[in-house]
Structure formats: C-alpha cells, structure tokens
Coordinates of C-alpha atoms (C1' of nucleotides) in Angstrom, one line a residue:
Chain A
M19 CA 71.6 65.1 3.5
P20 CA 68.0 66.0 4.3
D21 CA 66.8 63.5 7.2
L22 CA 63.6 61.7 6.2
E23 CA 60.9 61.3 9.0
N24 CA 59.7 57.8 9.8
P25 CA 56.6 57.5 7.3
A26 CA 54.8 55.8 10.0
T27 CA 54.7 59.0 12.4
A28 CA 54.5 61.5 9.4
R29 CA 51.3 63.3 9.4
G30 CA 51.3 67.0 7.9
R31 CA 52.5 68.1 4.9
K32 CA 55.3 66.4 3.1
R33 CA 58.6 67.7 2.1
D34 CA 58.9 69.0 -1.6
P35 CA 62.0 67.3 -2.8
N36 CA 61.7 69.6 -5.5
R37 CA 62.8 72.0 -3.1
D38 CA 66.2 70.4 -2.5
V39 CA 67.5 70.6 -5.8
A40 CA 66.3 74.1 -6.2
I41 CA 68.5 75.1 -3.0
L42 CA 71.3 72.9 -4.0
E43 CA 71.3 74.2 -7.7
A44 CA 71.1 77.9 -6.1
T45 CA 73.9 77.2 -3.9
I46 CA 76.2 76.0 -6.8
D47 CA 75.3 79.3 -8.7
V48 CA 76.0 81.7 -5.8
L49 CA 79.2 79.7 -4.9
A50 CA 80.3 80.1 -8.5
E51 CA 79.4 83.8 -8.4
V52 CA 81.1 85.0 -5.1
G53 CA 82.9 81.9 -3.6
Y54 CA 82.5 80.3 -0.1
D55 CA 82.9 83.1 2.2
G56 CA 81.0 85.8 -0.1
L57 CA 78.1 83.1 -0.2
S58 CA 75.3 84.0 2.4
T59 CA 72.5 81.9 3.5
A60 CA 70.3 84.8 2.6
K61 CA 71.6 85.0 -0.9
V62 CA 71.0 81.4 -1.9
A63 CA 67.4 81.7 0.0
D64 CA 66.6 84.7 -2.3
R65 CA 68.0 82.7 -5.5
A66 CA 66.2 79.6 -4.5
Q67 CA 62.7 81.4 -3.8
A68 CA 63.0 79.7 -0.6
G69 CA 63.0 80.6 3.2
K70 CA 65.7 80.4 5.3
G71 CA 63.8 78.2 7.7
T72 CA 63.3 75.5 4.7
M73 CA 66.8 75.6 4.3
Y74 CA 67.8 75.0 7.9
R75 CA 65.3 72.3 8.3
R76 CA 67.3 70.5 5.8
W77 CA 71.1 71.2 6.3
P78 CA 71.9 72.4 10.0
T79 CA 74.9 74.5 8.8
K80 CA 76.2 76.5 5.9
T81 CA 79.1 74.3 5.7
D82 CA 76.8 71.1 5.4
L83 CA 74.7 72.9 2.7
V84 CA 77.9 73.6 0.5
L85 CA 79.4 70.3 1.1
D86 CA 76.3 68.6 -0.1
A87 CA 75.7 71.0 -3.0
V88 CA 79.2 70.1 -4.2
A89 CA 78.5 66.5 -3.9
H90 CA 75.3 67.0 -6.1
M91 CA 77.2 68.8 -8.6
K92 CA 80.0 66.0 -8.7
A93 CA 77.3 63.4 -9.2
Q94 CA 76.3 65.3 -12.2
Q95 CA 79.5 65.3 -14.0
I96 CA 81.0 62.2 -15.1
D97 CA 79.3 58.8 -15.2
L98 CA 82.1 56.3 -14.7
E99 CA 79.8 53.5 -15.9
A100 CA 79.2 55.1 -19.2
L101 CA 82.7 56.2 -20.6
P102 CA 83.0 56.6 -24.3
D103 CA 84.7 53.6 -26.1
T104 CA 85.6 55.1 -29.7
G105 CA 88.2 52.6 -30.5
S106 CA 91.3 54.9 -29.9
L107 CA 92.5 56.3 -26.7
R108 CA 92.7 59.8 -28.5
G109 CA 89.0 59.5 -29.5
D110 CA 88.0 58.4 -26.0
L111 CA 90.0 61.4 -24.4
L112 CA 88.2 63.6 -26.6
A113 CA 85.1 62.4 -26.3
L114 CA 85.3 62.4 -22.5
F115 CA 85.2 66.3 -22.8
Q116 CA 82.7 66.6 -25.4
P117 CA 79.3 66.3 -23.9
H118 CA 79.3 68.9 -21.4
E119 CA 78.1 72.6 -22.5
G120 CA 80.8 75.1 -22.4
A121 CA 79.1 77.4 -20.0
Q122 CA 78.2 74.6 -17.7
V123 CA 81.6 73.5 -17.6
D124 CA 82.7 77.5 -16.8
R125 CA 80.0 77.4 -14.0
V126 CA 81.5 74.0 -12.3
L127 CA 84.9 75.4 -12.5
R128 CA 84.1 78.8 -10.9
A129 CA 82.1 76.8 -8.2
M130 CA 85.1 74.6 -7.6
A131 CA 87.4 77.9 -7.2
G132 CA 84.7 79.0 -4.5
V133 CA 85.4 75.7 -2.8
V134 CA 89.3 76.4 -2.5
S135 CA 89.1 78.9 0.4
M136 CA 86.8 76.5 2.1
I137 CA 89.5 73.9 2.2
S138 CA 91.4 76.1 4.9
Q139 CA 88.6 76.8 6.9
V140 CA 86.9 73.5 7.4
P141 CA 89.3 71.5 9.3
G142 CA 89.7 68.1 8.2
L143 CA 88.2 68.6 4.7
A144 CA 91.6 68.7 3.1
E145 CA 92.2 64.8 4.2
T146 CA 89.1 63.4 2.7
G147 CA 89.5 65.2 -0.7
D148 CA 85.7 64.4 -1.4
Y149 CA 85.1 67.9 -2.5
S150 CA 87.2 68.0 -5.9
I151 CA 85.6 68.0 -9.1
F152 CA 88.8 66.8 -10.7
E153 CA 89.3 63.6 -8.8
P154 CA 86.4 61.8 -10.7
W155 CA 87.7 63.1 -13.9
I156 CA 91.4 61.9 -13.0
A157 CA 89.6 58.4 -12.5
A158 CA 88.0 58.5 -15.7
N159 CA 91.2 59.2 -17.6
T160 CA 92.9 56.4 -15.5
V161 CA 90.3 53.9 -16.7
L162 CA 90.5 54.9 -20.3
M163 CA 94.2 54.7 -20.3
N164 CA 94.3 51.3 -18.3
R165 CA 92.0 49.9 -21.1
A166 CA 94.3 51.2 -23.8
K167 CA 97.4 49.4 -22.1
A168 CA 95.2 46.3 -21.8
R169 CA 94.6 46.5 -25.4
G170 CA 98.2 47.0 -26.0
K171 CA 98.1 50.3 -27.6
I172 CA 100.2 52.0 -25.1
A173 CA 103.4 51.1 -23.7
P174 CA 102.8 48.3 -20.8
A175 CA 105.2 50.3 -18.4
A176 CA 103.7 53.7 -18.9
D177 CA 103.0 56.0 -15.9
V178 CA 99.0 56.1 -16.1
A179 CA 98.8 57.4 -12.9
L180 CA 100.8 60.4 -13.7
A181 CA 99.4 60.9 -17.1
A182 CA 95.9 60.9 -16.1
Q183 CA 96.6 64.2 -14.1
I184 CA 97.7 66.3 -16.7
I185 CA 94.6 67.3 -18.1
P186 CA 92.7 67.7 -15.3
S187 CA 95.7 69.8 -13.4
M188 CA 95.7 72.0 -16.5
A189 CA 92.1 72.6 -16.1
A190 CA 92.4 73.3 -12.3
Y191 CA 95.2 75.8 -13.2
R192 CA 93.0 77.7 -15.8
A193 CA 90.0 77.7 -13.7
L194 CA 91.6 78.6 -10.5
I195 CA 94.2 81.0 -11.5
L196 CA 93.4 82.3 -15.0
R197 CA 89.6 82.0 -14.7
M198 CA 89.1 80.6 -17.8
A199 CA 88.0 77.1 -19.2
I200 CA 89.8 75.0 -21.4
D201 CA 88.6 75.2 -25.1
R202 CA 88.7 72.3 -27.5
D203 CA 91.8 73.6 -29.5
L204 CA 93.8 73.3 -26.2
L205 CA 92.5 69.9 -25.3
V206 CA 93.5 68.6 -28.8
R207 CA 96.9 70.0 -28.5
L208 CA 97.2 68.6 -24.9
V209 CA 96.2 65.2 -26.1
D210 CA 98.3 64.9 -29.3
Q211 CA 101.4 66.7 -27.9
V212 CA 101.7 65.9 -24.3
V213 CA 99.5 63.1 -23.1
L214 CA 99.7 60.6 -25.8
P215 CA 103.5 61.0 -26.4
A216 CA 103.9 60.4 -22.6
L217 CA 102.2 57.0 -23.0
S218 CA 104.1 56.0 -26.0
E219 CA 106.6 53.3 -26.1
D220 CA 109.9 55.4 -26.7
S221 CA 109.1 58.1 -24.2
V222 CA 108.9 55.2 -21.3
A223 CA 111.8 53.6 -22.8
A224 CA 113.9 56.8 -22.9
S225 CA 113.0 57.8 -19.4
H226 CA 114.5 54.3 -18.1
S227 CA 117.8 54.8 -19.7
Chain B
M3 CA 103.3 100.3 -1.5
P4 CA 104.0 102.5 1.7
D5 CA 104.3 106.0 0.9
L6 CA 107.7 107.9 1.8
E7 CA 107.2 111.4 3.0
N8 CA 109.0 114.2 1.4
P9 CA 112.6 113.9 3.2
A10 CA 112.7 117.8 3.2
T11 CA 109.7 118.0 5.5
A12 CA 110.5 115.0 7.7
R13 CA 111.2 115.9 11.1
G14 CA 110.0 113.5 13.9
R15 CA 110.7 110.0 14.3
K16 CA 111.7 108.1 11.2
R17 CA 109.6 105.1 9.9
D18 CA 111.1 101.8 10.6
P19 CA 111.6 100.0 7.6
N20 CA 112.0 96.8 9.3
R21 CA 108.2 97.1 10.4
D22 CA 107.3 96.8 6.6
V23 CA 109.0 93.4 6.0
A24 CA 107.7 92.2 9.3
I25 CA 104.0 93.0 8.5
L26 CA 104.3 91.6 5.1
E27 CA 105.8 88.4 6.2
A28 CA 103.3 88.0 8.8
T29 CA 100.6 88.6 6.2
I30 CA 101.9 85.8 4.0
D31 CA 101.9 83.5 7.0
V32 CA 98.2 84.3 8.0
L33 CA 97.6 84.1 4.2
A34 CA 98.9 80.7 4.0
E35 CA 97.0 79.5 7.3
V36 CA 93.7 81.0 6.7
G37 CA 93.2 82.4 3.3
Y38 CA 92.0 85.7 2.2
D39 CA 88.8 86.0 3.7
G40 CA 89.8 84.3 7.0
L41 CA 92.8 86.9 7.1
S42 CA 91.9 89.8 9.6
T43 CA 94.0 92.9 10.0
A44 CA 94.1 92.1 13.7
K45 CA 95.5 88.6 13.1
V46 CA 98.3 90.1 11.0
A47 CA 98.9 92.9 13.5
D48 CA 99.4 90.3 16.3
R49 CA 101.5 88.2 14.5
A50 CA 103.9 90.9 13.4
Q51 CA 103.9 92.5 16.9
A52 CA 102.5 95.5 15.4
G53 CA 99.7 98.1 16.1
K54 CA 97.1 98.4 13.5
G55 CA 97.9 102.2 13.2
T56 CA 101.3 101.1 11.9
M57 CA 99.5 99.0 9.2
Y58 CA 97.1 101.5 8.4
R59 CA 99.6 104.3 8.0
R60 CA 101.3 102.2 5.2
W61 CA 98.5 100.6 3.6
P62 CA 95.1 102.3 3.2
T63 CA 93.1 98.9 3.1
K64 CA 93.2 95.3 3.7
T65 CA 93.3 94.6 -0.4
D66 CA 96.5 96.7 -0.7
L67 CA 98.3 95.0 2.2
V68 CA 97.6 91.7 0.7
L69 CA 98.5 92.7 -2.8
D70 CA 101.8 94.1 -1.8
A71 CA 102.5 90.9 0.5
V72 CA 102.1 89.0 -2.8
A73 CA 104.3 90.9 -4.8
H74 CA 106.9 90.7 -1.9
M75 CA 106.8 87.2 -2.1
K76 CA 106.8 87.0 -5.7
A77 CA 110.0 89.3 -5.7
Q78 CA 111.6 86.4 -3.6
Q79 CA 110.9 83.4 -6.0
I80 CA 112.5 83.3 -9.1
D81 CA 115.1 85.7 -10.7
L82 CA 114.7 85.7 -14.3
E83 CA 118.0 87.1 -14.6
A84 CA 119.9 84.0 -13.1
L85 CA 118.4 81.2 -14.4
P86 CA 120.4 77.8 -14.5
D87 CA 122.4 76.8 -17.2
T88 CA 123.6 73.2 -16.7
G89 CA 124.1 72.5 -20.4
S90 CA 121.1 70.1 -20.8
L91 CA 117.6 71.2 -20.5
R92 CA 116.7 68.5 -18.5
G93 CA 119.2 69.6 -15.8
D94 CA 118.1 73.2 -16.3
L95 CA 114.5 72.3 -15.6
L96 CA 115.6 70.0 -12.4
A97 CA 117.7 72.9 -11.2
L98 CA 115.2 75.5 -11.5
F99 CA 113.1 73.7 -8.7
Q100 CA 116.3 72.9 -6.5
P101 CA 117.3 76.1 -4.6
H102 CA 114.0 76.6 -2.9
E103 CA 113.5 75.0 0.4
G104 CA 110.5 72.3 0.7
A105 CA 108.7 74.1 3.8
Q106 CA 109.2 77.5 1.9
V107 CA 107.7 76.3 -1.4
D108 CA 104.6 74.7 0.7
R109 CA 104.3 78.1 2.4
V110 CA 104.2 79.9 -0.7
L111 CA 101.9 77.6 -2.4
R112 CA 99.3 77.8 0.5
A113 CA 99.6 81.5 0.4
M114 CA 98.6 81.2 -3.2
A115 CA 95.8 78.9 -2.4
G116 CA 94.7 82.0 -0.2
V117 CA 94.8 84.3 -2.9
V118 CA 92.4 82.3 -5.2
S119 CA 89.4 83.7 -3.0
M120 CA 90.4 87.0 -3.5
I121 CA 90.2 87.1 -7.2
S122 CA 86.4 86.8 -7.5
Q123 CA 86.1 89.5 -4.7
V124 CA 88.3 92.2 -6.1
P125 CA 87.3 93.3 -9.4
G126 CA 89.8 93.8 -12.3
L127 CA 92.0 91.4 -10.4
A128 CA 91.8 88.5 -12.6
E129 CA 92.6 90.4 -15.8
T130 CA 96.0 91.7 -14.8
G131 CA 97.1 88.3 -13.6
D132 CA 100.0 89.9 -11.5
Y133 CA 99.1 88.0 -8.6
S134 CA 100.0 84.8 -9.7
I135 CA 103.1 82.9 -8.3
F136 CA 103.1 80.5 -11.4
E137 CA 103.4 83.2 -13.9
P138 CA 106.9 83.9 -13.5
W139 CA 107.6 80.1 -13.2
I140 CA 106.0 79.7 -16.4
A141 CA 108.1 82.5 -17.9
A142 CA 111.4 80.8 -16.7
N143 CA 110.3 77.5 -18.3
T144 CA 109.7 79.4 -21.6
V145 CA 113.2 80.8 -21.6
L146 CA 114.7 77.6 -20.7
M147 CA 113.0 75.9 -23.5
N148 CA 113.2 78.6 -26.2
R149 CA 117.2 78.4 -25.3
A150 CA 117.1 74.7 -26.0
K151 CA 115.2 75.1 -29.1
A152 CA 117.9 77.9 -30.3
R153 CA 120.5 75.2 -29.5
G154 CA 118.9 72.7 -31.7
K155 CA 118.2 70.2 -28.6
I156 CA 114.4 69.9 -29.1
A157 CA 112.1 70.0 -32.2
P158 CA 111.9 73.6 -34.1
A159 CA 108.2 73.4 -34.2
A160 CA 107.7 72.2 -30.5
D161 CA 104.7 73.8 -28.7
V162 CA 106.9 75.8 -26.1
A163 CA 103.9 77.9 -24.8
L164 CA 102.0 74.5 -23.9
A165 CA 105.0 72.8 -22.6
A166 CA 106.0 75.6 -20.3
Q167 CA 102.7 75.2 -18.3
I168 CA 102.8 71.6 -17.7
I169 CA 104.7 71.6 -14.5
P170 CA 103.3 75.0 -12.9
S171 CA 99.9 73.6 -13.6
M172 CA 100.6 70.3 -11.8
A173 CA 102.1 72.3 -9.0
A174 CA 99.0 74.8 -8.8
Y175 CA 96.6 71.6 -8.8
R176 CA 98.4 69.8 -5.9
A177 CA 98.8 73.0 -4.2
L178 CA 95.3 74.1 -4.4
I179 CA 93.3 71.1 -4.4
L180 CA 95.5 68.4 -2.8
R181 CA 97.3 70.8 -0.3
M182 CA 100.6 69.1 -1.3
A183 CA 103.6 70.4 -2.7
I184 CA 105.5 68.8 -5.5
D185 CA 108.5 66.4 -4.4
R186 CA 111.4 65.7 -6.1
D187 CA 110.4 62.4 -7.5
L188 CA 107.3 63.8 -9.1
L189 CA 109.2 66.3 -10.5
V190 CA 111.7 64.0 -12.2
R191 CA 108.8 61.8 -13.5
L192 CA 107.0 65.0 -15.2
V193 CA 110.3 66.0 -16.8
D194 CA 111.3 62.6 -18.2
Q195 CA 108.3 61.3 -19.0
V196 CA 105.9 64.2 -19.9
V197 CA 108.0 67.5 -20.7
L198 CA 110.6 66.3 -22.8
P199 CA 108.8 63.9 -24.7
A200 CA 106.2 66.7 -25.8
L201 CA 109.1 68.6 -27.2
S202 CA 111.0 65.8 -28.8
E203 CA 111.0 65.5 -32.4
D204 CA 108.8 62.5 -33.3
S205 CA 106.0 63.8 -30.9
V206 CA 105.8 67.0 -32.7
A207 CA 105.9 65.1 -35.8
A208 CA 103.1 62.7 -34.8
S209 CA 100.8 65.4 -33.9
H210 CA 101.2 67.0 -37.3
S211 CA 100.4 63.9 -39.2
Chain C
dT29 C1' 114.5 121.2 25.0
dG30 C1' 110.3 120.9 22.5
dG31 C1' 107.8 119.9 18.8
dT32 C1' 106.8 116.3 15.7
dT33 C1' 106.4 111.7 13.8
dC34 C1' 106.5 107.1 15.0
dC35 C1' 105.5 102.9 17.9
dG36 C1' 102.5 98.8 20.0
dG37 C1' 98.3 98.4 22.3
dA38 C1' 93.7 98.9 22.8
dA39 C1' 88.9 100.7 22.8
dC40 C1' 85.3 101.9 19.6
dC41 C1' 81.5 101.7 15.9
dA42 C1' 79.1 100.4 12.1
dT43 C1' 78.4 96.4 9.1
dG44 C1' 76.8 92.0 7.8
dA45 C1' 76.2 87.5 8.3
dA46 C1' 74.7 82.7 10.9
dG47 C1' 71.1 80.8 13.0
dT48 C1' 66.4 81.1 15.6
dA49 C1' 61.7 82.2 15.8
dT50 C1' 57.1 83.6 14.0
dC51 C1' 53.3 84.5 10.9
dG52 C1' 50.1 83.2 7.7
dC53 C1' 49.1 79.9 4.3
dA54 C1' 49.2 75.3 2.1
dT55 C1' 49.3 70.2 2.4
dT56 C1' 48.2 65.6 4.3
dA57 C1' 46.9 62.0 7.6
dG58 C1' 43.5 60.4 10.7
Chain D
dC10 C1' 37.1 68.7 10.3
dT11 C1' 41.5 68.9 13.1
dA12 C1' 46.1 68.5 14.3
dA13 C1' 50.5 68.6 12.7
dT14 C1' 54.1 69.4 9.3
dG15 C1' 56.1 72.0 5.2
dC16 C1' 56.1 76.5 3.0
dG17 C1' 58.2 81.4 1.9
dA18 C1' 58.9 85.6 4.0
dT19 C1' 60.6 88.7 7.6
dA20 C1' 62.2 90.5 11.9
dC21 C1' 65.3 89.4 15.5
dT22 C1' 69.5 88.1 18.5
dT23 C1' 74.3 87.3 18.6
dC24 C1' 78.5 87.6 17.3
dA25 C1' 82.8 88.6 14.5
dT26 C1' 85.5 92.1 12.1
dG27 C1' 87.1 95.8 9.2
dG28 C1' 88.4 100.3 9.6
dT29 C1' 89.4 104.2 12.7
dT30 C1' 90.7 106.9 16.6
dC31 C1' 93.1 107.6 20.6
dC32 C1' 96.8 106.9 24.2
dG33 C1' 101.2 106.8 26.5
dG34 C1' 105.9 106.3 25.3
dA35 C1' 110.1 106.6 22.3
dA36 C1' 112.9 108.3 18.4
dC37 C1' 114.3 112.1 15.9
dC38 C1' 115.6 117.0 14.3
dA39 C1' 116.1 121.7 15.0

DNA sequence: TGGTTCCGGAACCATGAAGTATCGCATTAG
DNA sequence: CTAATGCGATACTTCATGGTTCCGGAACCA
C-alpha cells in the first residue's frame, strides 16, 4: 500500500491516485504476459507511462508491487455481498460465472499463472495463501451451497467444502496447465454432471454405506 | 537427449551414463525447490556433483535440460501398460494412487509447479502439452473408466472425458496453489462423493432431462 | 605408451534487471 | 512568489547468472 503523508505537513504537489491504478493495472498486464520472473519494473513503468521513481515512491520493492496488484485484482473479481439468488442452486452457480467477460477472465487466469512461480521464491507466501484468485471463488461457491442446504434443496450431509472446490480447481488446472479458460459448455457439464450429483441425497447416502 | 557418439569412432574415455541420471535427478530437485527461473545451471551442477562442462556436453541449453528432466520424471510415474484391475472401478481408482510414496508425490508436484512458469517463456510449449505430469494420469483414469463402461458398471452415456479430469485437476490445484499433496482421505472422498456419482446412471439421466 | 575423450572444478564474460539518483517541469500550500 | 513535493524520463551502479572455456587428472582404446 502506498503510504499517505500527514496532510498537516503536506505542501507540494499531491500524489495522483490515478497513477496508482494505472501502475497496478499495468502490473497485472505484464504479469499475465511474461510471468513474475519475466516482469521487470522497466516494463511495468513503460506500460503504465510512468517513471520508475513514481513506482518506487509507492512500493519499496518489486514483490510488494506484485502482491498489491494481485490484491487489487482480487478485489475486482467477486463481490461476496452481492451473490446471485436465482432460486435454484444450478442457476446460482451458472450466474456466478456469468458477469465476467471472457477476455477478462483469461487475463486474470494468466496473471494467476504468473504468480505461481512467485510462491516458491517469496518465503512465507505459500502459508498466507492470500494471493490466490480461486479462494474467493471457492468461498462464493460455499455460500451458495450452504444456502441451498438451509433451504433443503440438497442433502443435509453433503460435503460442501469438497464440492465447492470442484469448479475452481478445474479452472485452475485449465488456466495453469492447459492455458485455456473454462467455456460455458464445460461449466454446464460440470454443474449438471458433477457438482449437483455430488450434493444430491443418494450420492451422499451411497458414500456412507 | 544426450547425443551418443558413433561407436566406431569412439576412442577416449566413455561417457558415464550414471552422470546423466544424477544430473536429471538433481534438476528435478532444484526445480521443485526454486522453480524454473530460480533454477541455475550452477545450482544443478553443484547438487549433482558435476561440472558444468559435463552438463553442456549433453544438453545444449537450460531449457533442453529441464525438458528432458521432466520427461525423465514422467516416465517414472504411471505405467499405462500395468494398470490396476481390482474388479471394481472404485478399487482401481484408489489403487492407481496407491503405489506412490507421499514424499515422492510431493516432490513431483512441486517440480510441476516449477514448470508452470516455463510454459509462458518457451514458445510452443503450451501447445504440445507433453510437459504435463497430469496428462498421463488423466489417460489412466480414462482407460479405467472406459473399461468399467464396457463391463456395464457405469452409465453408457457417462461423460468419461470430463470425469477423468476431476481428480487430476484437484491434484493440480492443491499442488500449484495450495502447495499440498492429496492425502488418502481426500482421495476417498473424491472417488465416493464426486467421481463415482458423476458416472452413475441417474446422474447422467438427470443431466439430460 | 600415447593420444583422445571424459570428468569435476573454476575462471571468465556479456547480458539484464533491481534499485537509486538526477533533471526539468507541473502542481500546490503558505 | 517561493519552497516543497510529485511527475515522466533517463543515466547510473551493482549484482546475479547463463553460457563458454580452460585446467589438471582419470579412464579408455589402439
């Protein structure tokens, strides 16, 4: 986070908050293109039409910049306060994926791929886990499924924690390994043939026999 | 691949094939620890107790070395000719995971995480896909499921291609993002509550209604 | 034995990137 | 107006490292 000066002492030209988001967005772009190690501060500055001094005044190191950029990206993704409520779990799950533009999703997933290499280089990063784009998505799935369970639409003993990971993990696999985004057809097949059956009454019963 | 000299012309000291595997193994180790970009030829040579000259006599560049090391690792993983046949699909799926040691699996998955960053740097690598550890695992799942289908144990219309990706993609997610291997408890839950229900008669029928 | 090739180890060099400093101009408080 | 700060741009320092080469010694063939 860029540090704010004490307003009482502030005298000269003020920092342009516009520059913050421009640099952050440029960081995401470069990260998606060449990964964390391929990302140089010069490239980011060039892309953002910013001077390196402007960047280093805000973020003391490259790692801080990338971490903040990822957090910025995460904040734009899923709003846990405004989840869809279509009446059916199936509709909710499909709607959760709906609003995002295809190209935008692709950009985010590629950036996530770039972060993977950072995990093994920045010590202590793997433990916090707050770099992952998929985590809020899993949280959203969990909320939707628990709501369906409360409404009696799925089995009371259903393993929500497990089911909520299915679609995000598939998305992660495709993004990081296959370098492809999930399309709508695949999403529908996952919901109908995998996720919903896993939550249904008889599947849960069968696994306990 | 290290190039063999023409045996007719061979005169001096012979190459020690032992050095090949030592260097390859060391490459996997370093890759698992620091990723592709963190991997330097000096680190590998040090780990393998080898001189850099010995390495460059065999692999002209760092990329070739890593690619060969991954291929070497893949060859050790799953033998598609000797798949388990326990009589039930459930038993087969669990047995497929059985033989590998926990620590070994962890090492392989971490190495795979190191490869991810290589994908965006080596052009044309993402298309071939032959770097992925998960691909042979998906293939093995597919074979087992198709066999079960032929034996009439699962729905004839079951989406095998989709179901075969569930466990490997979850493994990929955990390895690359969470930095954890799949334990046996999770595997059992996945098989019983997700994979098998997805292949069952009524799940498939429900998705076609 | 002698020439050839391999070995581990180390020195070497060119490239590139992180982070700093500086310049000229713009903006704002007092 | 003036001093202080932010801005883009660029030059600079410092350092890591990928790839190459050389060395002394060992193994191998004729």
